[in-house]
PDB file of C-alpha atoms in Angstrom:
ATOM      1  CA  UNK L 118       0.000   0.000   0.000  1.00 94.00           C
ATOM      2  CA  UNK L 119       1.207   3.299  -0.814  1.00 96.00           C
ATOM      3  CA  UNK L 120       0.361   7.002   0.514  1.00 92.00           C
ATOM      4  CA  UNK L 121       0.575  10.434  -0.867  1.00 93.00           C
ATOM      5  CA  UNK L 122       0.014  13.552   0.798  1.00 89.00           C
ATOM      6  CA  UNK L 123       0.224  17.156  -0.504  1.00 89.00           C
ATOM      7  CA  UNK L 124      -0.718  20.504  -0.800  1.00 86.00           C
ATOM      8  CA  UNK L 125      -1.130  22.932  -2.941  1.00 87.00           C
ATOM      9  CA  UNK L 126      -2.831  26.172  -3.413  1.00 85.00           C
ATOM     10  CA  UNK L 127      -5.765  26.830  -5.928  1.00 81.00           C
ATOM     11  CA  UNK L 128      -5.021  28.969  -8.901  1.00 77.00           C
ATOM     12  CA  UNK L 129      -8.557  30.410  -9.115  1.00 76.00           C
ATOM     13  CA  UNK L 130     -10.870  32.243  -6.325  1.00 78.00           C
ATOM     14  CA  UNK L 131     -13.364  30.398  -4.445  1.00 73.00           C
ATOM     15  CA  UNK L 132     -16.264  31.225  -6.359  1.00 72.00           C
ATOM     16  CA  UNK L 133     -14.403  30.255  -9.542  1.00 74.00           C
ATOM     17  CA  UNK L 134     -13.633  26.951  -8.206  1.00 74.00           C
ATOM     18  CA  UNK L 135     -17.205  25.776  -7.496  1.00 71.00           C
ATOM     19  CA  UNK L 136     -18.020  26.388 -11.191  1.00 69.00           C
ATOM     20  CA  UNK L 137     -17.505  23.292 -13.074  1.00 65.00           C
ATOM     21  CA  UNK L 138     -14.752  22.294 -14.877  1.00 67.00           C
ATOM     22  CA  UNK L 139     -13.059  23.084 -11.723  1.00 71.00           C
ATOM     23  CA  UNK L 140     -13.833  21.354  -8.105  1.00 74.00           C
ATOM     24  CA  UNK L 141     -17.007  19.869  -9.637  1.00 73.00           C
ATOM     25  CA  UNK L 142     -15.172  17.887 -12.458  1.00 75.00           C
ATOM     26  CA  UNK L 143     -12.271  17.231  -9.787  1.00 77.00           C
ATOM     27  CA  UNK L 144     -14.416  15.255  -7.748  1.00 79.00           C
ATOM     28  CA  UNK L 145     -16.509  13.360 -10.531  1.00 81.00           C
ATOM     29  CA  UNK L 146     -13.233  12.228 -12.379  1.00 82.00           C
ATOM     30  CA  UNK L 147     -11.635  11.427  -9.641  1.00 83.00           C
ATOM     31  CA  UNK L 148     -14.149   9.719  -7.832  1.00 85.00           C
ATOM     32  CA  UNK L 149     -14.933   7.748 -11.491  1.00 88.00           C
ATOM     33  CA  UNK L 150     -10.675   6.847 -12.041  1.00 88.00           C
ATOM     34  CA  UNK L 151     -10.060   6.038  -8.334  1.00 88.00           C
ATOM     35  CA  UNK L 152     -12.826   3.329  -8.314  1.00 88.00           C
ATOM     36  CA  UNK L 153     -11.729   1.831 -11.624  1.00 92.00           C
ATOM     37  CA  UNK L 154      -8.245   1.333 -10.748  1.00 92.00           C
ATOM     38  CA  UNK L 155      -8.818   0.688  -6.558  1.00 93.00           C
ATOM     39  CA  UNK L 156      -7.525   4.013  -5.384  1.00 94.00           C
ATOM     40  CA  UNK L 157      -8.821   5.480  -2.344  1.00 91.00           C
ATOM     41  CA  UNK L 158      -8.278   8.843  -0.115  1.00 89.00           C
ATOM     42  CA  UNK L 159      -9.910  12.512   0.548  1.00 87.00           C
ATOM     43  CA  UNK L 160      -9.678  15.903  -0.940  1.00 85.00           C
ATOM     44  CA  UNK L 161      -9.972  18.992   1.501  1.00 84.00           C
ATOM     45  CA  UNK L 162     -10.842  22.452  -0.171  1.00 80.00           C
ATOM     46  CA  UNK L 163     -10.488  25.158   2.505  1.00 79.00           C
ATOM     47  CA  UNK L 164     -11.384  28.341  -0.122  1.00 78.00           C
ATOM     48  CA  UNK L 165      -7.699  28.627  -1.428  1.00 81.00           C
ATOM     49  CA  UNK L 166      -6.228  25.749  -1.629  1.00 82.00           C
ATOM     50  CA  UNK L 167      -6.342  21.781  -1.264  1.00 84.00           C
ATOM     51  CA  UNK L 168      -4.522  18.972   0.636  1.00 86.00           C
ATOM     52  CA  UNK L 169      -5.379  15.615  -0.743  1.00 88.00           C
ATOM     53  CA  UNK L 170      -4.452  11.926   0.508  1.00 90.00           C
ATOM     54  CA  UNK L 171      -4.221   9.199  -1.818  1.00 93.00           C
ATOM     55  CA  UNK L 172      -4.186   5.665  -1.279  1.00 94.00           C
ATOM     56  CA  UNK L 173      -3.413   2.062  -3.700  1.00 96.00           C
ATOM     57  CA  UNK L 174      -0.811   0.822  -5.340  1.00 96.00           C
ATOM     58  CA  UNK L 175       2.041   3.176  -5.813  1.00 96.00           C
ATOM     59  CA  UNK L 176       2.290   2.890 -10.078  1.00 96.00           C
ATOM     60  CA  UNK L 177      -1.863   4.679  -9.746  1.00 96.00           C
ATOM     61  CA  UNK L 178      -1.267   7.077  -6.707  1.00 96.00           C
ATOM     62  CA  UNK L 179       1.943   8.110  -8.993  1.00 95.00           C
ATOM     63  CA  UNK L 180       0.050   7.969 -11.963  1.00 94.00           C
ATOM     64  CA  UNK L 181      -2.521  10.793 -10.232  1.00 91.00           C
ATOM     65  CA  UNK L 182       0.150  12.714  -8.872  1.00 92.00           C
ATOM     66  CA  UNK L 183       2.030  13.014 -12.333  1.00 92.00           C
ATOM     67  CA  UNK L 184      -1.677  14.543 -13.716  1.00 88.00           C
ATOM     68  CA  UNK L 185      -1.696  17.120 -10.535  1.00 85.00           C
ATOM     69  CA  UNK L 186       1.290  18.011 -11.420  1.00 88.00           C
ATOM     70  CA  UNK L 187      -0.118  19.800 -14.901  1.00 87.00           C
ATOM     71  CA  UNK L 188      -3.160  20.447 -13.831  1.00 82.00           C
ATOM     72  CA  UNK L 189      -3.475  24.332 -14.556  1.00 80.00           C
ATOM     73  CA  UNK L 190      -6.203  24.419 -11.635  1.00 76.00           C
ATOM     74  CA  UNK L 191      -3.170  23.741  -9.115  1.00 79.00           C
ATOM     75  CA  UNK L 192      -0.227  25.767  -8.216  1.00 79.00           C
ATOM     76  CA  UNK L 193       2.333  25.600  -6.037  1.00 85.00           C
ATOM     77  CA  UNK L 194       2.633  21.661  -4.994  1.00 87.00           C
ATOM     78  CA  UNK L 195       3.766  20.517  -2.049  1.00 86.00           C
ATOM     79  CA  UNK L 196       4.348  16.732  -0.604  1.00 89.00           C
ATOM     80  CA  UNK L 197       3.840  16.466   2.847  1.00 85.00           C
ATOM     81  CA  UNK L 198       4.014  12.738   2.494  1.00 85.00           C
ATOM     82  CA  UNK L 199       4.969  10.315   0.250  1.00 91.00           C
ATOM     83  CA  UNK L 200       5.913   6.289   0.853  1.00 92.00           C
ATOM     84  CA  UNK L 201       4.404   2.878   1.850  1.00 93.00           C
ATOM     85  CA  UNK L 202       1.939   2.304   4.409  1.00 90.00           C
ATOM     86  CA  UNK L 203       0.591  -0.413   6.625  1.00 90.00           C
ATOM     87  CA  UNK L 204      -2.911   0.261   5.894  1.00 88.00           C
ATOM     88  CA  UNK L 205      -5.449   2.489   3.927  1.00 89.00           C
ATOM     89  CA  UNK L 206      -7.099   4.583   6.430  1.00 84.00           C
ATOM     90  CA  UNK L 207      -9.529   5.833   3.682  1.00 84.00           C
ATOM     91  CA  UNK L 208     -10.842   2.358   2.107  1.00 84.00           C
ATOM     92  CA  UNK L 209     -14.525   3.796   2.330  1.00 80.00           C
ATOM     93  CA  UNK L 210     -14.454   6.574  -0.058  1.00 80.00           C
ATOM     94  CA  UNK L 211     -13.249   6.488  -3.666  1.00 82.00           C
ATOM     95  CA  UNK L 212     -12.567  10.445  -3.057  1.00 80.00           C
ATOM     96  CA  UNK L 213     -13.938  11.782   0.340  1.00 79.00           C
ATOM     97  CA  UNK L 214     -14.737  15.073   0.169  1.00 78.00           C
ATOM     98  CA  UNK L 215     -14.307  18.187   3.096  1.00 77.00           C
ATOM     99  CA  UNK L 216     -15.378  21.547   2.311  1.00 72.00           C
ATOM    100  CA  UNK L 217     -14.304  24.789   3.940  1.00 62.00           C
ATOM    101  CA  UNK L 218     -17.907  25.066   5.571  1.00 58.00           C
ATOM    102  CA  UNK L 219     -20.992  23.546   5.024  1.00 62.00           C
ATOM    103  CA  UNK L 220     -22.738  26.288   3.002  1.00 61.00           C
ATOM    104  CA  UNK L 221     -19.523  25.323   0.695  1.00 61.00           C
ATOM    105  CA  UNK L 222     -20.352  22.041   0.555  1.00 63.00           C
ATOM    106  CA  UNK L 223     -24.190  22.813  -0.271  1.00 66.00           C
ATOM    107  CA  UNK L 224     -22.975  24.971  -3.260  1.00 63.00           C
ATOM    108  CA  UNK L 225     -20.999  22.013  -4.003  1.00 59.00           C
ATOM    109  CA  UNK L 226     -23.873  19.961  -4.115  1.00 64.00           C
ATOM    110  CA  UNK L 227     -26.105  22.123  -6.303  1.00 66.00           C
ATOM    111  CA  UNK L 228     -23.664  22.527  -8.928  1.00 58.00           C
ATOM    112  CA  UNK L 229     -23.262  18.656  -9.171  1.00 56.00           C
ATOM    113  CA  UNK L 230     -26.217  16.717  -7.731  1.00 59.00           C
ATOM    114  CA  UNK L 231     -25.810  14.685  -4.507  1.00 57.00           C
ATOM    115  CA  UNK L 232     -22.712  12.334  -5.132  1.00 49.00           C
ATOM    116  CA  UNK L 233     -21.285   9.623  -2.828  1.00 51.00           C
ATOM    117  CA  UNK L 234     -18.851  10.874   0.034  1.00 50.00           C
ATOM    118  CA  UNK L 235     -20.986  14.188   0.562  1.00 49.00           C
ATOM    119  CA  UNK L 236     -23.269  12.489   2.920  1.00 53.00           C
ATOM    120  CA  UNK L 237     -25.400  14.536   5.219  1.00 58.00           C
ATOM    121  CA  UNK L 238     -24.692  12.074   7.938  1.00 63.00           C
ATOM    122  CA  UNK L 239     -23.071  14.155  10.435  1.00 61.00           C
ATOM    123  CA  UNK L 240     -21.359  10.606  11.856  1.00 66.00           C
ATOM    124  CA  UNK L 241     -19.817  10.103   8.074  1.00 68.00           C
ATOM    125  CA  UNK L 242     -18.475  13.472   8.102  1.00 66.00           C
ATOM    126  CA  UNK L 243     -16.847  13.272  11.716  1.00 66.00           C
ATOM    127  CA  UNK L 244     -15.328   9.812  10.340  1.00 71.00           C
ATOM    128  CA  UNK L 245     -13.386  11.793   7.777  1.00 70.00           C
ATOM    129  CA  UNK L 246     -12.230  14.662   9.223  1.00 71.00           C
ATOM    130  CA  UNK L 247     -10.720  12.561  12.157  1.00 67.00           C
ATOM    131  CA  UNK L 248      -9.026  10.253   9.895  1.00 71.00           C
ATOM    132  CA  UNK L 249      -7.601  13.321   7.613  1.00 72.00           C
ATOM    133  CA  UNK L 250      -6.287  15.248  10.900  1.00 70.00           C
ATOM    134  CA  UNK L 251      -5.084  12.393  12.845  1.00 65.00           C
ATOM    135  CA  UNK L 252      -2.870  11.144   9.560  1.00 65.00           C
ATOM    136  CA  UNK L 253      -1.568  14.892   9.566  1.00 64.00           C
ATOM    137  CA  UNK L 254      -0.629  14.735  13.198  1.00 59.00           C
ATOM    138  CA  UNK L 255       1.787  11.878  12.393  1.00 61.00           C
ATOM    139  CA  UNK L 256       2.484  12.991   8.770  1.00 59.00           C
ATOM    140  CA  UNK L 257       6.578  13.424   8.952  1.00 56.00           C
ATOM    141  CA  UNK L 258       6.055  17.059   8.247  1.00 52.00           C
ATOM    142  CA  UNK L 259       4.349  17.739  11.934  1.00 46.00           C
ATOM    143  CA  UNK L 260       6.772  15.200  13.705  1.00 44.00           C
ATOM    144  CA  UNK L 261       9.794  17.424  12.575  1.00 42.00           C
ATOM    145  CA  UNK L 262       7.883  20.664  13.789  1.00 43.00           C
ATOM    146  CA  UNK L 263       6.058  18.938  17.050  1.00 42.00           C
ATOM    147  CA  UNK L 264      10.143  17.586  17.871  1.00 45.00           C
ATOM    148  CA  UNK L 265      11.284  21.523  17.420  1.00 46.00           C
ATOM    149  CA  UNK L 266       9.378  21.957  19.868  1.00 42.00           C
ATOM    150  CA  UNK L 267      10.608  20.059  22.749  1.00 40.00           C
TER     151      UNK L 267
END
């Protein structure tokens, strides 16, 4: 199993970004590829930028990150974490999905329709924002910083 973890900040304002082709399209094609080649993770939007976690076999999380890397609606990249893991800690959701604030996430949902991983199950949602900051906490990035600190 295989993890990557970046950053990277969004090369169009907020309101831009909820018009498709942008975060719309992200999270269709991605949630479409993932599934088709066993991929799993999340995608956090926070209004200017994304961190996403990616999960499978290391040729496809690769194979996604080598697309990010072009993708004009991304700019400045940045791997928090990158390397083999034990376990997927995201093997529910093709491409989970956290929004900046709900009223984000209903704008999401009108401009695409209610898709899988936007649940309104407020259980779902605490699921996957524990799992996404708990990996952070212990993403090599925060050990080196939390360790500068003592």
């Amino acid at each position: 199993m295989f993890r990557l973890i970046y950053k990277s900040a969004a090369r169009h304002e907020a309101e831009e970004m909820f018009r498709p082709p942008n975060l719309p399209a992200i999270l269709e094609a991605s949630r479409r590829r993932n599934g088709e080649v066993g991929l799993t993770g999340v995608l956090v939007y926070t209004g200017t930028g994304f961190l996403q976690v990616l999960e499978g076999g290391q040729a496809e999380v690769l194979g996604v990150f080598e697309r990010l890397l072009v993708d004009r609606r991304h700019r400045s990249i940045s791997v928090i974490e990158m390397g083999e893991t034990e376990r997927r800690l995201f093997g529910c959701w093709s491409m989970g999905f956290l929004g900046a604030s709900p009223e984000a996430d209903a704008r999401l949902e009108a401009a695409l329709g209610p898709l899988p991983g936007l649940e309104r199950d407020p259980a779902r949602r605490v699921e996957l924002l524990r799992a996404t900051l708990l990996l952070l906490v212990d993403a090599p990035i925060s050990l080196l910083w939390r360790e500068g600190l003592t």
